[in-house]
PDB file of C-alpha atoms in Angstrom:
ATOM      1  CA  MET V   1      64.546  -2.367 -15.796  1.00 76.00           C
ATOM      2  CA  LEU V   2      63.798  -2.537 -19.515  1.00 89.00           C
ATOM      3  CA  ARG V   3      65.601   0.672 -20.428  1.00 92.00           C
ATOM      4  CA  GLY V   4      68.366  -0.032 -22.898  1.00 93.00           C
ATOM      5  CA  LYS V   5      67.427  -3.706 -23.289  1.00 97.00           C
ATOM      6  CA  ARG V   6      67.935  -5.028 -26.822  1.00 98.00           C
ATOM      7  CA  VAL V   7      64.713  -6.594 -28.094  1.00 98.00           C
ATOM      8  CA  LEU V   8      63.665  -8.440 -31.239  1.00 99.00           C
ATOM      9  CA  LEU V   9      59.886  -8.546 -31.715  1.00 98.00           C
ATOM     10  CA  THR V  10      58.199 -10.587 -34.444  1.00 98.00           C
ATOM     11  CA  GLY V  11      54.647 -10.008 -35.623  1.00 96.00           C
ATOM     12  CA  ALA V  12      54.981  -6.292 -34.957  1.00 96.00           C
ATOM     13  CA  SER V  13      52.740  -5.158 -37.807  1.00 92.00           C
ATOM     14  CA  GLY V  14      49.630  -6.661 -36.167  1.00 92.00           C
ATOM     15  CA  LEU V  15      47.550  -5.004 -33.456  1.00 92.00           C
ATOM     16  CA  LEU V  16      49.068  -6.990 -30.593  1.00 95.00           C
ATOM     17  CA  GLY V  17      52.544  -6.400 -31.993  1.00 95.00           C
ATOM     18  CA  HIS V  18      51.813  -2.686 -32.166  1.00 94.00           C
ATOM     19  CA  ALA V  19      50.710  -2.692 -28.519  1.00 95.00           C
ATOM     20  CA  ILE V  20      53.883  -4.535 -27.475  1.00 97.00           C
ATOM     21  CA  THR V  21      55.988  -2.056 -29.447  1.00 96.00           C
ATOM     22  CA  GLU V  22      54.272   0.852 -27.693  1.00 95.00           C
ATOM     23  CA  MET V  23      54.997  -0.696 -24.291  1.00 96.00           C
ATOM     24  CA  LEU V  24      58.654  -1.345 -25.144  1.00 96.00           C
ATOM     25  CA  ALA V  25      59.082   2.162 -26.538  1.00 94.00           C
ATOM     26  CA  GLY V  26      57.643   3.652 -23.362  1.00 94.00           C
ATOM     27  CA  SER V  27      60.119   1.645 -21.301  1.00 93.00           C
ATOM     28  CA  GLY V  28      63.107   2.906 -23.278  1.00 93.00           C
ATOM     29  CA  SER V  29      64.025  -0.424 -24.850  1.00 95.00           C
ATOM     30  CA  ARG V  30      66.148  -0.613 -28.000  1.00 97.00           C
ATOM     31  CA  MET V  31      64.432  -2.792 -30.548  1.00 97.00           C
ATOM     32  CA  VAL V  32      64.092  -4.283 -33.982  1.00 98.00           C
ATOM     33  CA  VAL V  33      60.518  -4.965 -35.066  1.00 97.00           C
ATOM     34  CA  THR V  34      59.548  -7.238 -37.912  1.00 97.00           C
ATOM     35  CA  GLY V  35      56.369  -8.269 -39.681  1.00 95.00           C
ATOM     36  CA  ARG V  36      54.908  -9.048 -43.078  1.00 92.00           C
ATOM     37  CA  CYS V  37      53.048  -5.762 -43.642  1.00 87.00           C
ATOM     38  CA  GLU V  38      55.764  -3.352 -44.743  1.00 86.00           C
ATOM     39  CA  ASN V  39      53.585  -0.231 -44.759  1.00 88.00           C
ATOM     40  CA  ARG V  40      52.339  -0.696 -41.188  1.00 88.00           C
ATOM     41  CA  LEU V  41      55.790  -1.730 -40.006  1.00 87.00           C
ATOM     42  CA  LYS V  42      57.465   1.399 -41.394  1.00 86.00           C
ATOM     43  CA  GLU V  43      55.106   3.561 -39.352  1.00 88.00           C
ATOM     44  CA  LEU V  44      56.462   2.243 -36.040  1.00 90.00           C
ATOM     45  CA  PRO V  45      59.939   3.859 -36.142  1.00 87.00           C
ATOM     46  CA  GLN V  46      58.338   7.116 -37.265  1.00 86.00           C
ATOM     47  CA  GLN V  47      55.876   6.955 -34.385  1.00 88.00           C
ATOM     48  CA  TYR V  48      58.263   5.993 -31.584  1.00 86.00           C
ATOM     49  CA  GLN V  49      61.734   7.095 -32.705  1.00 76.00           C
ATOM     50  CA  GLY V  50      61.679  10.045 -30.328  1.00 78.00           C
ATOM     51  CA  ASN V  51      61.119   7.762 -27.341  1.00 75.00           C
ATOM     52  CA  CYS V  52      63.523   4.937 -28.092  1.00 88.00           C
ATOM     53  CA  GLU V  53      65.914   3.407 -30.597  1.00 94.00           C
ATOM     54  CA  ILE V  54      63.783   1.379 -33.011  1.00 95.00           C
ATOM     55  CA  TYR V  55      64.401  -0.213 -36.402  1.00 96.00           C
ATOM     56  CA  SER V  56      62.020  -2.053 -38.713  1.00 95.00           C
ATOM     57  CA  PHE V  57      62.871  -4.977 -40.984  1.00 97.00           C
ATOM     58  CA  SER V  58      59.931  -6.310 -42.971  1.00 96.00           C
ATOM     59  CA  GLY V  59      59.563  -9.795 -44.373  1.00 96.00           C
ATOM     60  CA  ASP V  60      58.205 -13.278 -43.799  1.00 96.00           C
ATOM     61  CA  ILE V  61      59.812 -15.278 -40.990  1.00 97.00           C
ATOM     62  CA  CYS V  62      58.596 -18.472 -42.656  1.00 97.00           C
ATOM     63  CA  HIS V  63      61.600 -18.164 -44.995  1.00 98.00           C
ATOM     64  CA  ASP V  64      64.982 -19.271 -43.687  1.00 98.00           C
ATOM     65  CA  ASN V  65      66.993 -16.651 -45.594  1.00 98.00           C
ATOM     66  CA  PHE V  66      64.879 -13.874 -44.127  1.00 98.00           C
ATOM     67  CA  ARG V  67      65.240 -15.240 -40.592  1.00 98.00           C
ATOM     68  CA  ARG V  68      69.019 -15.245 -40.914  1.00 98.00           C
ATOM     69  CA  GLN V  69      69.051 -11.739 -42.386  1.00 98.00           C
ATOM     70  CA  LEU V  70      66.804 -10.559 -39.557  1.00 98.00           C
ATOM     71  CA  ILE V  71      69.126 -11.877 -36.848  1.00 99.00           C
ATOM     72  CA  ASP V  72      72.162 -10.356 -38.592  1.00 98.00           C
ATOM     73  CA  PHE V  73      70.360  -7.014 -38.966  1.00 98.00           C
ATOM     74  CA  THR V  74      69.264  -7.035 -35.323  1.00 98.00           C
ATOM     75  CA  CYS V  75      72.707  -7.743 -33.914  1.00 98.00           C
ATOM     76  CA  ALA V  76      74.332  -5.218 -36.247  1.00 98.00           C
ATOM     77  CA  LYS V  77      71.921  -2.460 -35.208  1.00 98.00           C
ATOM     78  CA  LEU V  78      71.681  -3.275 -31.495  1.00 98.00           C
ATOM     79  CA  GLY V  79      75.089  -4.813 -30.862  1.00 98.00           C
ATOM     80  CA  GLY V  80      73.566  -8.036 -29.554  1.00 98.00           C
ATOM     81  CA  LEU V  81      70.291  -9.333 -28.189  1.00 99.00           C
ATOM     82  CA  ASP V  82      68.763  -9.538 -24.710  1.00 98.00           C
ATOM     83  CA  ILE V  83      65.110 -10.372 -25.368  1.00 98.00           C
ATOM     84  CA  LEU V  84      63.324 -12.346 -28.083  1.00 99.00           C
ATOM     85  CA  ILE V  85      59.540 -12.002 -28.249  1.00 99.00           C
ATOM     86  CA  ASN V  86      58.034 -14.550 -30.641  1.00 99.00           C
ATOM     87  CA  ASN V  87      54.706 -12.901 -31.362  1.00 98.00           C
ATOM     88  CA  ALA V  88      54.176 -13.656 -35.072  1.00 96.00           C
ATOM     89  CA  GLY V  89      51.155 -15.828 -35.684  1.00 93.00           C
ATOM     90  CA  ALA V  90      48.678 -17.001 -38.296  1.00 91.00           C
ATOM     91  CA  PHE V  91      45.205 -18.444 -37.928  1.00 85.00           C
ATOM     92  CA  HIS V  92      42.598 -19.874 -40.270  1.00 88.00           C
ATOM     93  CA  PHE V  93      39.477 -20.899 -38.403  1.00 85.00           C
ATOM     94  CA  GLY V  94      37.189 -23.605 -39.722  1.00 86.00           C
ATOM     95  CA  ASN V  95      36.671 -27.333 -39.553  1.00 90.00           C
ATOM     96  CA  LEU V  96      39.647 -29.289 -40.847  1.00 89.00           C
ATOM     97  CA  MET V  97      37.799 -30.531 -43.932  1.00 91.00           C
ATOM     98  CA  ASP V  98      36.920 -26.946 -44.856  1.00 91.00           C
ATOM     99  CA  LEU V  99      40.526 -25.736 -44.888  1.00 92.00           C
ATOM    100  CA  ILE V 100      42.813 -25.907 -47.893  1.00 92.00           C
ATOM    101  CA  PRO V 101      46.342 -27.358 -47.548  1.00 94.00           C
ATOM    102  CA  GLU V 102      47.959 -23.944 -47.959  1.00 95.00           C
ATOM    103  CA  GLU V 103      46.038 -22.596 -44.956  1.00 94.00           C
ATOM    104  CA  ILE V 104      47.102 -25.549 -42.830  1.00 88.00           C
ATOM    105  CA  ASP V 105      50.729 -25.080 -43.854  1.00 95.00           C
ATOM    106  CA  GLN V 106      50.658 -21.354 -43.105  1.00 95.00           C
ATOM    107  CA  VAL V 107      49.369 -21.889 -39.568  1.00 94.00           C
ATOM    108  CA  ILE V 108      51.868 -24.614 -38.684  1.00 96.00           C
ATOM    109  CA  THR V 109      54.836 -22.965 -40.405  1.00 97.00           C
ATOM    110  CA  THR V 110      54.246 -19.515 -38.907  1.00 97.00           C
ATOM    111  CA  ASN V 111      53.194 -20.537 -35.415  1.00 97.00           C
ATOM    112  CA  VAL V 112      55.555 -23.463 -34.858  1.00 98.00           C
ATOM    113  CA  THR V 113      58.337 -23.992 -37.393  1.00 98.00           C
ATOM    114  CA  ALA V 114      59.321 -20.341 -37.779  1.00 98.00           C
ATOM    115  CA  LEU V 115      59.125 -19.743 -34.020  1.00 98.00           C
ATOM    116  CA  ILE V 116      61.483 -22.640 -33.319  1.00 99.00           C
ATOM    117  CA  HIS V 117      63.927 -21.568 -36.022  1.00 99.00           C
ATOM    118  CA  MET V 118      63.878 -17.948 -34.816  1.00 99.00           C
ATOM    119  CA  THR V 119      64.709 -19.141 -31.314  1.00 99.00           C
ATOM    120  CA  TYR V 120      67.455 -21.422 -32.631  1.00 99.00           C
ATOM    121  CA  LEU V 121      69.116 -18.565 -34.523  1.00 99.00           C
ATOM    122  CA  ALA V 122      68.743 -16.078 -31.670  1.00 99.00           C
ATOM    123  CA  LEU V 123      70.070 -18.339 -28.908  1.00 99.00           C
ATOM    124  CA  PRO V 124      73.822 -17.887 -29.511  1.00 98.00           C
ATOM    125  CA  HIS V 125      73.349 -14.126 -29.197  1.00 98.00           C
ATOM    126  CA  LEU V 126      71.002 -14.366 -26.215  1.00 98.00           C
ATOM    127  CA  LEU V 127      73.511 -16.512 -24.345  1.00 98.00           C
ATOM    128  CA  SER V 128      75.970 -13.613 -24.530  1.00 97.00           C
ATOM    129  CA  SER V 129      73.495 -11.392 -22.662  1.00 97.00           C
ATOM    130  CA  ALA V 130      73.628 -10.839 -18.914  1.00 94.00           C
ATOM    131  CA  GLN V 131      69.827 -11.261 -18.652  1.00 94.00           C
ATOM    132  CA  PRO V 132      68.519 -13.245 -21.638  1.00 97.00           C
ATOM    133  CA  SER V 133      64.781 -13.771 -22.064  1.00 97.00           C
ATOM    134  CA  ILE V 134      62.556 -15.610 -24.535  1.00 98.00           C
ATOM    135  CA  ILE V 135      58.808 -14.944 -24.514  1.00 98.00           C
ATOM    136  CA  ASN V 136      56.542 -17.006 -26.760  1.00 98.00           C
ATOM    137  CA  ILE V 137      53.034 -15.715 -27.377  1.00 97.00           C
ATOM    138  CA  SER V 138      50.808 -18.786 -27.347  1.00 96.00           C
ATOM    139  CA  SER V 139      47.053 -18.990 -26.772  1.00 93.00           C
ATOM    140  CA  LEU V 140      44.413 -20.451 -24.522  1.00 89.00           C
ATOM    141  CA  ALA V 141      43.704 -22.642 -27.558  1.00 86.00           C
ATOM    142  CA  GLY V 142      46.907 -24.433 -26.604  1.00 85.00           C
ATOM    143  CA  LYS V 143      45.296 -25.414 -23.302  1.00 85.00           C
ATOM    144  CA  ALA V 144      41.670 -26.077 -24.239  1.00 82.00           C
ATOM    145  CA  SER V 145      40.932 -26.957 -27.861  1.00 78.00           C
ATOM    146  CA  LEU V 146      37.718 -25.947 -29.587  1.00 78.00           C
ATOM    147  CA  PRO V 147      36.041 -27.269 -32.745  1.00 82.00           C
ATOM    148  CA  GLY V 148      36.749 -25.158 -35.785  1.00 83.00           C
ATOM    149  CA  ALA V 149      40.266 -24.396 -34.609  1.00 86.00           C
ATOM    150  CA  SER V 150      41.994 -27.768 -34.810  1.00 91.00           C
ATOM    151  CA  CYS V 151      45.109 -26.639 -36.707  1.00 90.00           C
ATOM    152  CA  TYR V 152      45.451 -23.431 -34.716  1.00 93.00           C
ATOM    153  CA  ALA V 153      45.045 -25.341 -31.447  1.00 93.00           C
ATOM    154  CA  ALA V 154      47.612 -27.918 -32.557  1.00 94.00           C
ATOM    155  CA  SER V 155      50.104 -25.152 -33.299  1.00 95.00           C
ATOM    156  CA  LYS V 156      49.635 -23.539 -29.895  1.00 96.00           C
ATOM    157  CA  TRP V 157      49.881 -26.868 -28.048  1.00 96.00           C
ATOM    158  CA  ALA V 158      53.204 -27.246 -29.865  1.00 97.00           C
ATOM    159  CA  VAL V 159      54.343 -23.803 -28.701  1.00 98.00           C
ATOM    160  CA  ILE V 160      53.586 -24.723 -25.079  1.00 97.00           C
ATOM    161  CA  GLY V 161      55.435 -28.030 -25.398  1.00 97.00           C
ATOM    162  CA  PHE V 162      58.433 -26.338 -26.995  1.00 98.00           C
ATOM    163  CA  THR V 163      58.505 -23.621 -24.340  1.00 98.00           C
ATOM    164  CA  VAL V 164      58.372 -26.052 -21.415  1.00 96.00           C
ATOM    165  CA  ALA V 165      61.148 -28.215 -22.867  1.00 97.00           C
ATOM    166  CA  LEU V 166      63.290 -25.170 -23.641  1.00 98.00           C
ATOM    167  CA  GLN V 167      62.900 -23.931 -20.067  1.00 97.00           C
ATOM    168  CA  GLN V 168      64.427 -27.170 -18.837  1.00 96.00           C
ATOM    169  CA  GLU V 169      67.251 -26.972 -21.372  1.00 97.00           C
ATOM    170  CA  LEU V 170      68.254 -23.394 -20.570  1.00 97.00           C
ATOM    171  CA  TRP V 171      67.489 -22.676 -16.907  1.00 94.00           C
ATOM    172  CA  LYS V 172      71.030 -23.492 -15.781  1.00 95.00           C
ATOM    173  CA  GLN V 173      72.305 -20.889 -18.232  1.00 96.00           C
ATOM    174  CA  GLY V 174      70.105 -18.203 -16.719  1.00 95.00           C
ATOM    175  CA  VAL V 175      67.723 -17.834 -19.657  1.00 96.00           C
ATOM    176  CA  ARG V 176      64.144 -16.866 -18.837  1.00 96.00           C
ATOM    177  CA  VAL V 177      61.755 -18.792 -21.075  1.00 98.00           C
ATOM    178  CA  CYS V 178      58.039 -18.175 -20.697  1.00 98.00           C
ATOM    179  CA  ALA V 179      54.836 -18.547 -22.687  1.00 98.00           C
ATOM    180  CA  ILE V 180      51.862 -16.213 -22.489  1.00 97.00           C
ATOM    181  CA  SER V 181      48.553 -17.902 -23.310  1.00 94.00           C
ATOM    182  CA  PRO V 182      45.704 -15.398 -23.626  1.00 91.00           C
ATOM    183  CA  GLY V 183      42.098 -16.138 -24.429  1.00 85.00           C
ATOM    184  CA  GLN V 184      40.341 -14.203 -27.167  1.00 84.00           C
ATOM    185  CA  LEU V 185      41.842 -10.743 -27.497  1.00 83.00           C
ATOM    186  CA  GLU V 186      39.808  -7.594 -27.982  1.00 79.00           C
ATOM    187  CA  MET V 187      41.142  -7.174 -31.521  1.00 63.00           C
ATOM    188  CA  LEU V 188      39.070 -10.185 -32.642  1.00 55.00           C
ATOM    189  CA  GLY V 189      35.889  -8.298 -31.816  1.00 51.00           C
ATOM    190  CA  ALA V 190      34.213 -11.390 -30.414  1.00 47.00           C
ATOM    191  CA  VAL V 191      31.974 -11.720 -27.379  1.00 45.00           C
ATOM    192  CA  LEU V 192      32.388 -14.800 -25.226  1.00 44.00           C
ATOM    193  CA  PRO V 193      29.486 -16.725 -23.606  1.00 48.00           C
ATOM    194  CA  ASN V 194      27.780 -15.468 -20.440  1.00 45.00           C
ATOM    195  CA  GLY V 195      28.517 -11.861 -21.288  1.00 42.00           C
ATOM    196  CA  VAL V 196      32.234 -12.117 -20.565  1.00 49.00           C
ATOM    197  CA  GLY V 197      34.208  -9.809 -22.824  1.00 66.00           C
ATOM    198  CA  THR V 198      37.478 -10.293 -24.627  1.00 83.00           C
ATOM    199  CA  ILE V 199      40.897  -9.677 -23.116  1.00 87.00           C
ATOM    200  CA  PRO V 200      42.438  -6.206 -23.585  1.00 91.00           C
ATOM    201  CA  LEU V 201      45.776  -6.056 -25.365  1.00 93.00           C
ATOM    202  CA  SER V 202      47.208  -4.319 -22.307  1.00 93.00           C
ATOM    203  CA  SER V 203      46.818  -7.564 -20.350  1.00 95.00           C
ATOM    204  CA  VAL V 204      49.384  -9.182 -22.638  1.00 96.00           C
ATOM    205  CA  THR V 205      51.792  -6.255 -22.501  1.00 96.00           C
ATOM    206  CA  ASP V 206      51.470  -6.160 -18.706  1.00 96.00           C
ATOM    207  CA  ALA V 207      52.293  -9.879 -18.610  1.00 96.00           C
ATOM    208  CA  ILE V 208      55.427  -9.259 -20.673  1.00 97.00           C
ATOM    209  CA  VAL V 209      56.558  -6.561 -18.244  1.00 96.00           C
ATOM    210  CA  PHE V 210      55.866  -8.893 -15.307  1.00 96.00           C
ATOM    211  CA  ILE V 211      58.060 -11.599 -16.833  1.00 96.00           C
ATOM    212  CA  LEU V 212      60.923  -9.291 -17.745  1.00 94.00           C
ATOM    213  CA  GLN V 213      60.920  -7.543 -14.364  1.00 92.00           C
ATOM    214  CA  HIS V 214      60.543 -10.719 -12.328  1.00 90.00           C
ATOM    215  CA  PRO V 215      63.252 -11.027  -9.648  1.00 85.00           C
ATOM    216  CA  ALA V 216      66.354 -12.973 -10.613  1.00 82.00           C
ATOM    217  CA  GLY V 217      66.523 -16.606  -9.606  1.00 83.00           C
ATOM    218  CA  SER V 218      63.128 -17.675 -10.912  1.00 86.00           C
ATOM    219  CA  CYS V 219      60.816 -17.148 -13.843  1.00 89.00           C
ATOM    220  CA  PRO V 220      57.113 -17.776 -14.485  1.00 91.00           C
ATOM    221  CA  ALA V 221      56.788 -20.906 -16.620  1.00 90.00           C
ATOM    222  CA  GLU V 222      53.582 -19.751 -18.282  1.00 95.00           C
ATOM    223  CA  ILE V 223      51.026 -17.000 -17.853  1.00 95.00           C
ATOM    224  CA  VAL V 224      47.464 -17.924 -18.789  1.00 94.00           C
ATOM    225  CA  LEU V 225      45.075 -15.010 -19.311  1.00 93.00           C
ATOM    226  CA  ARG V 226      41.350 -15.696 -19.102  1.00 87.00           C
ATOM    227  CA  PRO V 227      38.634 -13.053 -19.529  1.00 84.00           C
ATOM    228  CA  ILE V 228      36.460 -12.021 -16.604  1.00 80.00           C
ATOM    229  CA  ALA V 229      33.444  -9.757 -16.509  1.00 70.00           C
ATOM    230  CA  SER V 230      34.030  -6.129 -15.566  1.00 62.00           C
ATOM    231  CA  CYS V 231      32.426  -5.149 -12.260  1.00 54.00           C
TER     232      CYS V 231
END
């Protein structure tokens, strides 16, 4: 069901973004991938071009001019847009008093402001699609806050609030809007209490497939992924 779908993926130069790109390429989607790390981003079309139509466009989505250029580039290359996956994120962990203002601004601007603006710019094109979808990658931190992650948690609570409100704004127009809120991912290399491991990246990509292949007429509002011990 994803073959030929036109996808814009942010945060593609990170490990989770790479895993999402691999999943989309395997499904035959047509996509534009973006991220801040130009060198890692340029590798993706080279790696997956034989499997799908893929273009990279590097830059910082915190800047309005870049966001507008990205949307124009995407629609020019793909002829429109069916799916927006807001995956770009920033995090600086530490107690609030230990952070510097620039770190606070980067977390809020990347995780909240840029995500909202990307959605705003993409919506006119998504509404021209027969099956438009918006997936926002949030975090379990947006459900249960922890000390040392106050700004990050605040940003992810905001993503959940934005997603829920947007669902109610767009459901009559047939737009799927869903948030995925995973716990600690395996890329962080952390071990959770009681011997429970981190969440594999494939759990997030599987959740994306579940949302996009969900039968018409309904859509999951949010998928929360919590780690469990392997048996």
